mmCIF file of C-alpha atoms in Angstrom:
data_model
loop_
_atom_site.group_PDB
_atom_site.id
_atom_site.type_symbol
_atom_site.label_atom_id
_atom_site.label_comp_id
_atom_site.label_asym_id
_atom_site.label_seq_id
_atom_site.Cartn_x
_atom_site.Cartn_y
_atom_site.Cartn_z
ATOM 1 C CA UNK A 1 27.584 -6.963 3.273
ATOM 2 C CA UNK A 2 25.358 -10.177 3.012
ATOM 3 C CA UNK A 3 25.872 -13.431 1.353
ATOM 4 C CA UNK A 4 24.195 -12.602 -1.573
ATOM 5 C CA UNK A 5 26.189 -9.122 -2.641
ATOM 6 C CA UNK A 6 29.367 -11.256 -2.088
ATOM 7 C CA UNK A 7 28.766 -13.416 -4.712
ATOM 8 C CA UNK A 8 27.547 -10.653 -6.836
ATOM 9 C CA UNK A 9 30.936 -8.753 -6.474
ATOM 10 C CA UNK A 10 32.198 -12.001 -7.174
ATOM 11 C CA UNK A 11 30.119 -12.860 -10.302
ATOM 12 C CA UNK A 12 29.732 -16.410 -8.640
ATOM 13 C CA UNK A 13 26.294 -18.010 -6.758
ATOM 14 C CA UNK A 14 25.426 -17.696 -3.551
ATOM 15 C CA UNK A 15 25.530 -21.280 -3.285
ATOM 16 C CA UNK A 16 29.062 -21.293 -4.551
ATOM 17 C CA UNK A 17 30.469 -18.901 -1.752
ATOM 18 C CA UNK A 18 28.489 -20.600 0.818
ATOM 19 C CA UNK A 19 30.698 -23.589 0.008
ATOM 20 C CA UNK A 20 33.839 -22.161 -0.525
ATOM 21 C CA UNK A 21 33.474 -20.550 2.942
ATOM 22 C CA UNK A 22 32.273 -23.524 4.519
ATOM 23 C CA UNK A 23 34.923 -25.748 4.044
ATOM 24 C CA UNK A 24 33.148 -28.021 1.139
ATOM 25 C CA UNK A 25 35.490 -30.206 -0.641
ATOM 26 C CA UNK A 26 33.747 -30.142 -4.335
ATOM 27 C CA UNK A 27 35.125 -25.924 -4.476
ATOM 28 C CA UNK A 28 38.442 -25.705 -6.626
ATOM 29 C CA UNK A 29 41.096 -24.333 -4.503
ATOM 30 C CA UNK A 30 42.063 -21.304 -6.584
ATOM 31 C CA UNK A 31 38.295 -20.331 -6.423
ATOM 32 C CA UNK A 32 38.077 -21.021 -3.204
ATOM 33 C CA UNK A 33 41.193 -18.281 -2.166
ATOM 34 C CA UNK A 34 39.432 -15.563 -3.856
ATOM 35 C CA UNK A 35 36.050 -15.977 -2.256
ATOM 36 C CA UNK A 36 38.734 -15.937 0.952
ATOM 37 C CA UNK A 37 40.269 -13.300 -0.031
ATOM 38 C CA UNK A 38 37.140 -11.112 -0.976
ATOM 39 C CA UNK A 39 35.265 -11.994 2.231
ATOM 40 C CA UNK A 40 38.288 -10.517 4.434
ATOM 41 C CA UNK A 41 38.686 -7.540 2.245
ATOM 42 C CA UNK A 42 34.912 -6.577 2.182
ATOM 43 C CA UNK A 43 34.347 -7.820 6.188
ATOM 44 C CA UNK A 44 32.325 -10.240 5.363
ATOM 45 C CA UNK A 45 31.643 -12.953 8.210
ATOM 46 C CA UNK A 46 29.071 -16.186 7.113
ATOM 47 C CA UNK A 47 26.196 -16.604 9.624
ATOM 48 C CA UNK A 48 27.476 -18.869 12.538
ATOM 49 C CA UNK A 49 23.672 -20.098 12.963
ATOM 50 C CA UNK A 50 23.648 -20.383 9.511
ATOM 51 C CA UNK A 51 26.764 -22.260 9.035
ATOM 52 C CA UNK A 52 26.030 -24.929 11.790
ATOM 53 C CA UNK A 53 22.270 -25.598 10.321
ATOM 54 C CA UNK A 54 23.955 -25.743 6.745
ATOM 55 C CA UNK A 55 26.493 -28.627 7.848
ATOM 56 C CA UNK A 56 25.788 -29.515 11.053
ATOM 57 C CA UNK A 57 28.593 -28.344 12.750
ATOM 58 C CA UNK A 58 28.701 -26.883 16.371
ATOM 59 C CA UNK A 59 31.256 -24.405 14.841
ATOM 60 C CA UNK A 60 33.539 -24.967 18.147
ATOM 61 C CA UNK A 61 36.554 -26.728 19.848
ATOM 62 C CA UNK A 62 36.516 -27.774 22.964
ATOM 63 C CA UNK A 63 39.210 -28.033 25.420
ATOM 64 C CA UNK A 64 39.226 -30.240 28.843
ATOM 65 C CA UNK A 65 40.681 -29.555 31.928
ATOM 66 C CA UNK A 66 40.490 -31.457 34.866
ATOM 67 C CA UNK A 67 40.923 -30.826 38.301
ATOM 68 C CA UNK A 68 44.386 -32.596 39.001
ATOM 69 C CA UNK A 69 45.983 -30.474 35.791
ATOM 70 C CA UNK A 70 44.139 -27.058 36.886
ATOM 71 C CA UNK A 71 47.732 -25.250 37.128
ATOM 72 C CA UNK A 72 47.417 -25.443 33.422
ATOM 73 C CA UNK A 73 44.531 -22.555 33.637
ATOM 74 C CA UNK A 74 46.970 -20.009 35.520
ATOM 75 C CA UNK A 75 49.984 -20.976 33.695
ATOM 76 C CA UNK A 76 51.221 -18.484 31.200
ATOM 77 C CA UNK A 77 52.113 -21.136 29.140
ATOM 78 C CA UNK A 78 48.347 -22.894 28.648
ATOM 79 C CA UNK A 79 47.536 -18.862 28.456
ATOM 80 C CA UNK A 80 49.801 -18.714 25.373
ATOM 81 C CA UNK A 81 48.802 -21.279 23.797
ATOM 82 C CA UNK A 82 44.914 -21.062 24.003
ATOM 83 C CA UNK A 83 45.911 -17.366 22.835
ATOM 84 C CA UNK A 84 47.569 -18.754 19.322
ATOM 85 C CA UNK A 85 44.987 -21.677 19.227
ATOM 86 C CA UNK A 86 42.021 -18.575 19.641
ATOM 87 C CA UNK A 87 43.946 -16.763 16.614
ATOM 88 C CA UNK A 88 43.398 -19.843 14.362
ATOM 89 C CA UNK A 89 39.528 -20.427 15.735
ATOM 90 C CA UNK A 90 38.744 -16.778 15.197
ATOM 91 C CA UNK A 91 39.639 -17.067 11.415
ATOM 92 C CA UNK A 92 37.717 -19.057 10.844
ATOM 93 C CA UNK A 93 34.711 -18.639 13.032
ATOM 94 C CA UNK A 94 34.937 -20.580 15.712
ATOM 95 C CA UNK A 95 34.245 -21.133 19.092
ATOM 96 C CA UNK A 96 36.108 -22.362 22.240
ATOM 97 C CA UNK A 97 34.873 -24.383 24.565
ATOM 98 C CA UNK A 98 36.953 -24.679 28.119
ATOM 99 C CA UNK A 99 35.621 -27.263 30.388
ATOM 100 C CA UNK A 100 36.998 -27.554 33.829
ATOM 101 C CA UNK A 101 36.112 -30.976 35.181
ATOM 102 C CA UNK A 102 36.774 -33.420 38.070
ATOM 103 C CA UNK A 103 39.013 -36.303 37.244
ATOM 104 C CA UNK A 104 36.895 -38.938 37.798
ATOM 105 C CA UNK A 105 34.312 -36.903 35.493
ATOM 106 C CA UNK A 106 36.976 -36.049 32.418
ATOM 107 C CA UNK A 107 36.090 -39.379 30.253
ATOM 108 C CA UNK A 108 32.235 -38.713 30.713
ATOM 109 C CA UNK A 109 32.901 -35.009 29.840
ATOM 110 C CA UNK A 110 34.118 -35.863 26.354
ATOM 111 C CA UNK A 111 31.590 -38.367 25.727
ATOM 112 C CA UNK A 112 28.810 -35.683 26.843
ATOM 113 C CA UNK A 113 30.731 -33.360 24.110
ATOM 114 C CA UNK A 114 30.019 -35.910 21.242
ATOM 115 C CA UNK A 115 26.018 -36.608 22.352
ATOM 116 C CA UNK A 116 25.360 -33.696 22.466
ATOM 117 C CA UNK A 117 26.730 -32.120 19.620
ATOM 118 C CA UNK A 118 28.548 -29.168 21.722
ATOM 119 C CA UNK A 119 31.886 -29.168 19.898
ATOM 120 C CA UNK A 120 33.292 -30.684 16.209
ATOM 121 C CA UNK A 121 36.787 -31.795 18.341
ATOM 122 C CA UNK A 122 38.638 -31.459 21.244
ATOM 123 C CA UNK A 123 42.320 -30.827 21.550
ATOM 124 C CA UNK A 124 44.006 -32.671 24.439
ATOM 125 C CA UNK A 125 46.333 -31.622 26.590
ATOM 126 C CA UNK A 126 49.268 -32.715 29.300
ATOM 127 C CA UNK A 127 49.143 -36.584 27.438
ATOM 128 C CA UNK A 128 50.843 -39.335 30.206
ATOM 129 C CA UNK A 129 52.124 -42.625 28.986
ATOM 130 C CA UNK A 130 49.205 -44.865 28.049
ATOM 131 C CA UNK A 131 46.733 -41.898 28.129
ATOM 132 C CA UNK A 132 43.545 -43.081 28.255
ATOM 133 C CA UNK A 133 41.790 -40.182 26.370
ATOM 134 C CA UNK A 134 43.240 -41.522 22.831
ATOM 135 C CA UNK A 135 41.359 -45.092 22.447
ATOM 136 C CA UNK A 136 38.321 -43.200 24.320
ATOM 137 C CA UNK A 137 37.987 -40.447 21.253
ATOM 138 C CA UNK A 138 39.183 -42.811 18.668
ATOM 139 C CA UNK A 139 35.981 -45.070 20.442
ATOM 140 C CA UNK A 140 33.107 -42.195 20.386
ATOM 141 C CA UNK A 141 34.435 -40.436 17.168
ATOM 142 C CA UNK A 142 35.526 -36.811 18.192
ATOM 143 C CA UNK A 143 37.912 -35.593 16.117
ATOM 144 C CA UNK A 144 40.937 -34.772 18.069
ATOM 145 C CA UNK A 145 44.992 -33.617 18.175
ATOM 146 C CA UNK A 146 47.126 -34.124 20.777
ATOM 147 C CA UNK A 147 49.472 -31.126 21.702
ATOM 148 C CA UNK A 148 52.702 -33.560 22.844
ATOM 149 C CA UNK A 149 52.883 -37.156 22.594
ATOM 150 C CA UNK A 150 51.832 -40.378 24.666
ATOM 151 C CA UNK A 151 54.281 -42.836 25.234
ATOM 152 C CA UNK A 152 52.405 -46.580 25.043
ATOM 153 C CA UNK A 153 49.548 -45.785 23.047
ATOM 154 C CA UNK A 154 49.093 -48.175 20.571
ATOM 155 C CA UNK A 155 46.250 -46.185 17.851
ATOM 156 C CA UNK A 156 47.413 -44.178 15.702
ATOM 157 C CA UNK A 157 46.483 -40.177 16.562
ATOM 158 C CA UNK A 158 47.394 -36.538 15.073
ATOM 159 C CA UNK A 159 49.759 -34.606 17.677
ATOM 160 C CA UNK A 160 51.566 -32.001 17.535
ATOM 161 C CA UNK A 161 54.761 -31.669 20.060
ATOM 162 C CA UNK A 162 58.497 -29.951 20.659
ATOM 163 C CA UNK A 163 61.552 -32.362 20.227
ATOM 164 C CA UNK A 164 61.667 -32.131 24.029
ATOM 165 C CA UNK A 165 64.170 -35.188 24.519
ATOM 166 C CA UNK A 166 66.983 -33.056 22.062
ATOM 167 C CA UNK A 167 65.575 -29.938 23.381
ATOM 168 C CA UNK A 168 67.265 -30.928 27.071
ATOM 169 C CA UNK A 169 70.102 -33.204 25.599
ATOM 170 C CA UNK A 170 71.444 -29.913 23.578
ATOM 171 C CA UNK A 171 70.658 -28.099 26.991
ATOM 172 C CA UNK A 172 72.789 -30.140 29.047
ATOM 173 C CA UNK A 173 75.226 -30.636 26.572
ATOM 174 C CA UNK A 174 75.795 -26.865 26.258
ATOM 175 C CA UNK A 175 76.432 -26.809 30.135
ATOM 176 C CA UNK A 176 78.716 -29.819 30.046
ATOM 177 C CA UNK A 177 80.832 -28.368 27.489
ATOM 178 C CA UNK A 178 81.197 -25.468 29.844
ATOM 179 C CA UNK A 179 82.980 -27.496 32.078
ATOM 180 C CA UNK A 180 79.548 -28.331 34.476
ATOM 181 C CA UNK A 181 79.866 -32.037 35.573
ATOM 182 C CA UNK A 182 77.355 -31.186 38.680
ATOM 183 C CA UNK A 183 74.526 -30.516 36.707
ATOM 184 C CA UNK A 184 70.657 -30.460 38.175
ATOM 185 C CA UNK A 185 67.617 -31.008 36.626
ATOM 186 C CA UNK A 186 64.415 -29.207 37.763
ATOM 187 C CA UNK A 187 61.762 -31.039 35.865
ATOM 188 C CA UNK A 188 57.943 -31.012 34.854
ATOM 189 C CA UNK A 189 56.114 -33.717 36.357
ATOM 190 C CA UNK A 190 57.153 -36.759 34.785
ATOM 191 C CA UNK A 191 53.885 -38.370 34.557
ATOM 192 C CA UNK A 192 53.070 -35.804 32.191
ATOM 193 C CA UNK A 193 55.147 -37.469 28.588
ATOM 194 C CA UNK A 194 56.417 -33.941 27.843
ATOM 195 C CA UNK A 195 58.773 -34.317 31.213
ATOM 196 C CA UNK A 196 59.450 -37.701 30.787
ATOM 197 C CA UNK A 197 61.195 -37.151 27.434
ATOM 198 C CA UNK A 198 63.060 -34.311 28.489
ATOM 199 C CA UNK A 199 64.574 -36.424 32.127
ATOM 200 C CA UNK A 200 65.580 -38.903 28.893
ATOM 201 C CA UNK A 201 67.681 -36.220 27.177
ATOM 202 C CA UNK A 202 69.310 -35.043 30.604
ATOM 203 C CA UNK A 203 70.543 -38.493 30.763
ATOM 204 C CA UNK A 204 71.242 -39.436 27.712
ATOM 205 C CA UNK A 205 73.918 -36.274 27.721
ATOM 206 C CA UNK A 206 75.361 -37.591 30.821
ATOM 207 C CA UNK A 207 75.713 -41.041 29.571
ATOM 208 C CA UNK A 208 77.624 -39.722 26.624
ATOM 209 C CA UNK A 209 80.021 -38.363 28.583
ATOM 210 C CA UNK A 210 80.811 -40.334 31.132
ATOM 211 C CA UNK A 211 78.621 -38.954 34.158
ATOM 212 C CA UNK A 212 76.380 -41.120 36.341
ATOM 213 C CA UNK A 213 72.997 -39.519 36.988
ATOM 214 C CA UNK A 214 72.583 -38.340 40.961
ATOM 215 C CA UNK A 215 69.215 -38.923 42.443
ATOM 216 C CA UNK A 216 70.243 -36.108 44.296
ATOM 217 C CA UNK A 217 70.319 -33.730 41.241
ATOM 218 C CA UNK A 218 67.121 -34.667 39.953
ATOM 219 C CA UNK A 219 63.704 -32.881 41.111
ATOM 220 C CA UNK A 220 60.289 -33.306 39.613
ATOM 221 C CA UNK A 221 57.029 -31.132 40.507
ATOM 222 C CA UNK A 222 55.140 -28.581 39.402
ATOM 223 C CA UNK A 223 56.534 -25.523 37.004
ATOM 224 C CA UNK A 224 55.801 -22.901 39.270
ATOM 225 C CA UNK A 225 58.409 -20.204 40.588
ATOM 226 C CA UNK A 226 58.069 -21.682 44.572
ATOM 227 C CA UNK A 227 59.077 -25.440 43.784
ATOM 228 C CA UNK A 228 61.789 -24.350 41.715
ATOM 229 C CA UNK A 229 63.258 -22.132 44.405
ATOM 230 C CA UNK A 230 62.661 -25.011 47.159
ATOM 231 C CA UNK A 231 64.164 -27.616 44.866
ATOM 232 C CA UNK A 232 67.442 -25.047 44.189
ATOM 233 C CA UNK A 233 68.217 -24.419 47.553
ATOM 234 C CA UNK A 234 67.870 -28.432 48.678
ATOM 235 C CA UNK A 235 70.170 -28.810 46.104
ATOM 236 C CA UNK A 236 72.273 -26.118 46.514
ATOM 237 C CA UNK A 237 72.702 -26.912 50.439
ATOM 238 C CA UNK A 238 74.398 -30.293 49.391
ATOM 239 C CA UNK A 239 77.976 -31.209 50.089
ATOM 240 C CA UNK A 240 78.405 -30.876 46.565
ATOM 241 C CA UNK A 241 75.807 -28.707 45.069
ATOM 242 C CA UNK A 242 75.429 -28.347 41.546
ATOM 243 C CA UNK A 243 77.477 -25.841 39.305
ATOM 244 C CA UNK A 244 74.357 -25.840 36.945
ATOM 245 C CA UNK A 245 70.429 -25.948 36.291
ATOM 246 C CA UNK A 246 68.490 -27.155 33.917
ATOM 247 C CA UNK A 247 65.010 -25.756 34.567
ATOM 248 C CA UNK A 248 61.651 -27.006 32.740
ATOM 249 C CA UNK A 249 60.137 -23.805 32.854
ATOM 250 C CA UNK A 250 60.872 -19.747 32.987
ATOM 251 C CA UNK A 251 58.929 -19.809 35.908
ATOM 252 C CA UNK A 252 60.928 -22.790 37.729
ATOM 253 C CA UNK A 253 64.126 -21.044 36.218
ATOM 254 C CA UNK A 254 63.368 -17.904 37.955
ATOM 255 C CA UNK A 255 62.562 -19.963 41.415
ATOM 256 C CA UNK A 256 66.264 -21.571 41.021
ATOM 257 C CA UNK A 257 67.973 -18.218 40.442
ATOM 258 C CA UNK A 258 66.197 -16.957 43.648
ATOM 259 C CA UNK A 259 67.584 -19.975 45.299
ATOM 260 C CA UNK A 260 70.915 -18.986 43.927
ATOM 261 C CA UNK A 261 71.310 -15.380 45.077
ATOM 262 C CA UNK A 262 69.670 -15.979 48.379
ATOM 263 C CA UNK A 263 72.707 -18.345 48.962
ATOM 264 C CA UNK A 264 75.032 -15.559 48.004
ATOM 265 C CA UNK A 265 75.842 -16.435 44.948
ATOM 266 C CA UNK A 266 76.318 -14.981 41.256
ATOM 267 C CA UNK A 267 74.118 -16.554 38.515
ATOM 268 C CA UNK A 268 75.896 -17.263 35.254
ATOM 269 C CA UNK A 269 79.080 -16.983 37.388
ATOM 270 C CA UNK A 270 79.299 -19.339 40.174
ATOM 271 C CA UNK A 271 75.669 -21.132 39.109
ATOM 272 C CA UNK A 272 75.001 -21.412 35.580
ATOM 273 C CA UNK A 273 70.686 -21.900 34.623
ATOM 274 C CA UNK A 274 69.039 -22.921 31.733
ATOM 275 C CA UNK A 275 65.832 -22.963 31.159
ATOM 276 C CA UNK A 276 63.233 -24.229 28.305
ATOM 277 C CA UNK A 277 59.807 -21.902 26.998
ATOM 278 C CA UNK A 278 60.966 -18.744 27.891
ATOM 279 C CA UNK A 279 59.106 -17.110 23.769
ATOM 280 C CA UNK A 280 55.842 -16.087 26.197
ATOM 281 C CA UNK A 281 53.596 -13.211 25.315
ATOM 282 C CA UNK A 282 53.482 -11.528 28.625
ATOM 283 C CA UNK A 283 56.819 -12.918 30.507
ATOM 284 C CA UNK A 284 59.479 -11.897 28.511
ATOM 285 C CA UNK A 285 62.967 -13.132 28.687
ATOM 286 C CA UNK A 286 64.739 -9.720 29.004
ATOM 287 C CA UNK A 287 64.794 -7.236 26.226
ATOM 288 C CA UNK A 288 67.760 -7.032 23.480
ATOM 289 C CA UNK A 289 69.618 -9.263 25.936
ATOM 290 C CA UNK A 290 68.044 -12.551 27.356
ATOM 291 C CA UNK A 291 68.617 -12.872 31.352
ATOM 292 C CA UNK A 292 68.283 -16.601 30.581
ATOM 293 C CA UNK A 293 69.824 -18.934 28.239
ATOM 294 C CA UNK A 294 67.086 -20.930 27.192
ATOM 295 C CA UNK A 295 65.490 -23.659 24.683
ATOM 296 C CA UNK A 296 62.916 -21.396 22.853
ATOM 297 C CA UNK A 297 59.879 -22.746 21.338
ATOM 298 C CA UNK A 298 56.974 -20.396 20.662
ATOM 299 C CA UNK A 299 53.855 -21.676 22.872
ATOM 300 C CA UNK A 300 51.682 -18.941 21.141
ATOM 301 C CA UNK A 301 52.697 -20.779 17.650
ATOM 302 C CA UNK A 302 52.265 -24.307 18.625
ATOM 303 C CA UNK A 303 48.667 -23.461 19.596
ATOM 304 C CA UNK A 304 48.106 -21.911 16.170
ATOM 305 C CA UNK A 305 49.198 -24.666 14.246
ATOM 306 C CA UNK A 306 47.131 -27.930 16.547
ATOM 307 C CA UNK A 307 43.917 -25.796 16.106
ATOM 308 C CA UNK A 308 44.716 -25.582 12.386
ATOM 309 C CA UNK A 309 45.549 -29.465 12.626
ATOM 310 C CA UNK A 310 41.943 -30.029 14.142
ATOM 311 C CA UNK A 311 39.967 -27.557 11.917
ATOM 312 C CA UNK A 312 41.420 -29.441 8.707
ATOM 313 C CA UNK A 313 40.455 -32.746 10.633
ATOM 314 C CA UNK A 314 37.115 -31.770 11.492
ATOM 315 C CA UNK A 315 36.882 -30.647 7.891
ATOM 316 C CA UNK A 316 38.414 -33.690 6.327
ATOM 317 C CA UNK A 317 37.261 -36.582 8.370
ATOM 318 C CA UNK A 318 38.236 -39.193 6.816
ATOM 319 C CA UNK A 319 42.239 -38.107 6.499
ATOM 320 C CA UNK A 320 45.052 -39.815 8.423
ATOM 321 C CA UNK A 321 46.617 -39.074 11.173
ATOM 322 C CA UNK A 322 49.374 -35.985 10.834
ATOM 323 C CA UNK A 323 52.259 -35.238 12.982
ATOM 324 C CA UNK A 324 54.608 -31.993 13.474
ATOM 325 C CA UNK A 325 57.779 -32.719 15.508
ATOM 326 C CA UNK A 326 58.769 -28.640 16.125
ATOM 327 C CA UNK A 327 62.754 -28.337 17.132
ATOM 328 C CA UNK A 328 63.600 -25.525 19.956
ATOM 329 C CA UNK A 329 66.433 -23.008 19.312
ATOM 330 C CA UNK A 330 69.424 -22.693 21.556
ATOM 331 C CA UNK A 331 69.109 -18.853 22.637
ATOM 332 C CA UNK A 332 72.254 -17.769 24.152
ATOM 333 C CA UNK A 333 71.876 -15.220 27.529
ATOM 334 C CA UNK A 334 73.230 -13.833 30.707
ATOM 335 C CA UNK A 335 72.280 -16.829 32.924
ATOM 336 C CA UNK A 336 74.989 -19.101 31.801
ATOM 337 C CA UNK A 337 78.877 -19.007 32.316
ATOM 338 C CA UNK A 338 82.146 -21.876 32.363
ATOM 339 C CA UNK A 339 81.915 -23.694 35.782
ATOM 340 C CA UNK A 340 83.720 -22.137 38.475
ATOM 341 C CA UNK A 341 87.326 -23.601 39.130
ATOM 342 C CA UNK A 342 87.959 -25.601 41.958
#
C-alpha cells in the first residue's frame, strides 16, 4: 500500500498523513492516532528517503563508544538495552548508528555527527562526574539523553537513570537486617556516576547503623564474572572475611559465588550475595525461583523509554529538559540467608 491509498482509506490528503506520520506538530492528536493506527494495520511504512528529504532528518540515532568503555559492546547489559532502545527506533523508522571510537577521538566523533548530518541525536552512555560530553552537545546542538546521571554538571540535560543510591542502600539494608555486619561491596567502576551513587548507598546503610566502612570490604573494577571472583576470594581469605556481598552486576555476582564455593563454602548459608540487574534477556536469574536475590531493573525497558525520550526531543526541539528517576524492586532468592552464628 502507498501513501496515496492510505489516505484514501482514510478519506484524508496525502499531505495530511504525510504529516501525521512524520511527526508534524500542526496534526490534531486524535487524527493523528488513527492515521497510526491505520498505517500498522494495513503495513504501511512511509519512505525513509522520502521522509528525510521531506524534513531533513537523517532518520537515525547514534550511539558512541569509545575505546576505554568497549566492555560495554560485549556486556549483556549494553546488549539489552540497545535491544529495547532498537524496539522504540524500529517503530518508528529509525536507524542506529554505533560508533566505536578512540578516546581521544570521542568529542570530534560527535561533532562529525552534527556536520554532517549522519544522525538527529545521540544517546550517551557510562556519564562520569563532570562529563564532558553534556556542555559539548548542548555547544554543537545534537539533541541528546543521558541514560544515568552526571554528578557536577552544571546545564541542564534530559536523562534517564535507576535510583541506584536506594537501589544499594535497600540492598545492604536487607543484609544487615539479616544479621550481616561484615558486608562487601563489589562495585562498578566508580568513575562511571552509576557506581559512584551506589558506593554512597552502601555507606549510607552502614552509617545508619552504626558500622564503619572497611577499605578492605570495598572493591571497584570492571562487571565481569573474573574480577568478581578475584575480588571474592581476596576478600574471603581475610582474617575476617565478609558474611555478605553486594555485587554490581549478575555477572560479578556469579564471579563472587565461584569465589565462595571454591573456598568450601555454602552460598545463602555461610555467604549471603546480592546482586543488582539480574531482568536480562538472555541471562536469566533462575526460573520460578531466582538463584540470586537481587535489585531488578529491566535494562531492555530503560532503553525503550531514553530512545522514546530522544525521538520526542528530536521531534520537539525546542522542549525542556525531562527526567525519569526508575526505582528497582527487591526480588527475594536462594542466594541470601541470616549470617552464620559465631
Amino acid at each position: 500500500m502507498n501513501l496515496k491509498e492510505l489516505a484514501t482509506r482514510l478519506g484524508l490528503s496525502p499531505t495530511t498523513v504525510s504529516r501525521a506520520l512524520n511527526g508534524y506538530p500542526e496534526v490534531n492528536e486524535a487524527t493523528r492516532e488513527r492515521i497510526v493506527a491505520a498505517a500498522k494495520k494495513h503495513n504501511y511504512h512511509p519512505n525513509t528517503r522520502a521522509i528525510r528529504l521531506a524534513t531533513g532528518r537523517a532518520m537515525a540515532v547514534g550511539h558512541v563508544i569509545a575505546i576505554a568503555n568497549r566492555h560495554e559492546l560485549v556486556n549483556p547489559i549494553f546488549a539489552d538495552f540497545v535491544a529495547g532502545a532498537g524496539e522504540t527506533y524500529s517503530r518508528n523508522d529509525y536507524d542506529m548508528l554505533l560508533s566505536v571510537v578512540p578516546d581521544e577521538d570521542e568529542a570530534q566523533t560527535y561533532r562529525n555527527l552534527k556536520v554532517k548530518g549522519n544522525v538527529d541525536g545521540v544517546i550517551v552512555h557510562g556519564p562520569r562526574e563532570n562529563d564532558f560530553r553534556i556542555p559539548l552537545l548542548r555547544e554543537i546542538g545534537l539533541p541528546f539523553v543521558v541514560h544515568g546521571r552526571a554528578t557536577g554538571a552544571t546545564e541542564p540535560y534530559s536523562w534517564l537513570d535507576v535510583n541506584n543510591r536506594r537501589a544499594i542502600l535497600r540492598a545492604t539494608e536487607h543484609l544487615l537486617g539479616l544479621g550481616h555486619t561484615r558486608i562487601a561491596l563489589v562495585n562498578g567502576l566508580e568513575f562511571m556516576d552509576f557506581a559512584n551513587r551506589r558506593r554512597t548507598g552502601y555507606l549510607d546503610a552502614l552509617s545508619t547503623h552504626g558500622i564503619p566502612p572497611d577499605p578492605s570490604l570495598m572493591f571497584s573494577g570492571e562487571m565481569t564474572e573474573i574480577a568478581g571472583f578475584r575480588a571474592a576470594s581476596t576478600m574471603l581469605a581475610l582474617p575476617k572475611p565478609p558474611t555478605a556481598f553486594v555485587a554490581a552486576s549478575m555477572l560479578s555476582g556469579m564471579g563472587v559465588r565461584r569465589a565462595v564455593e571454591s573456598a568450601g563454602l555454602r552460598t545463602g548459608h555461610d555467604v549471603s550475595i546480592i546482586i543488582f540487574d539480574d531482568d536480562l534477556s538472555y541471562m536469566k536469574n533462575g526460573e520460578e525461583t531466582p538463584i540470586f536475590t537481587a535489585m531488578r531493573s529491566s535494562v531492555r525497558e530503560a532503553g525503550g523509554l531514553v530512545a522514546k525520550m530522544l525521538l520526542d526531543r528530536i521531534a520537539n526541539p525546542d522542549s525542556g529538559p525531562t527526567h525519569q528517576l526508575l526505582e528497582a524492586e527487591l526480588i527475594m532468592g536462594q542466594s541470601t540467608g541470616p549470617a552464620p552464628k559465631g
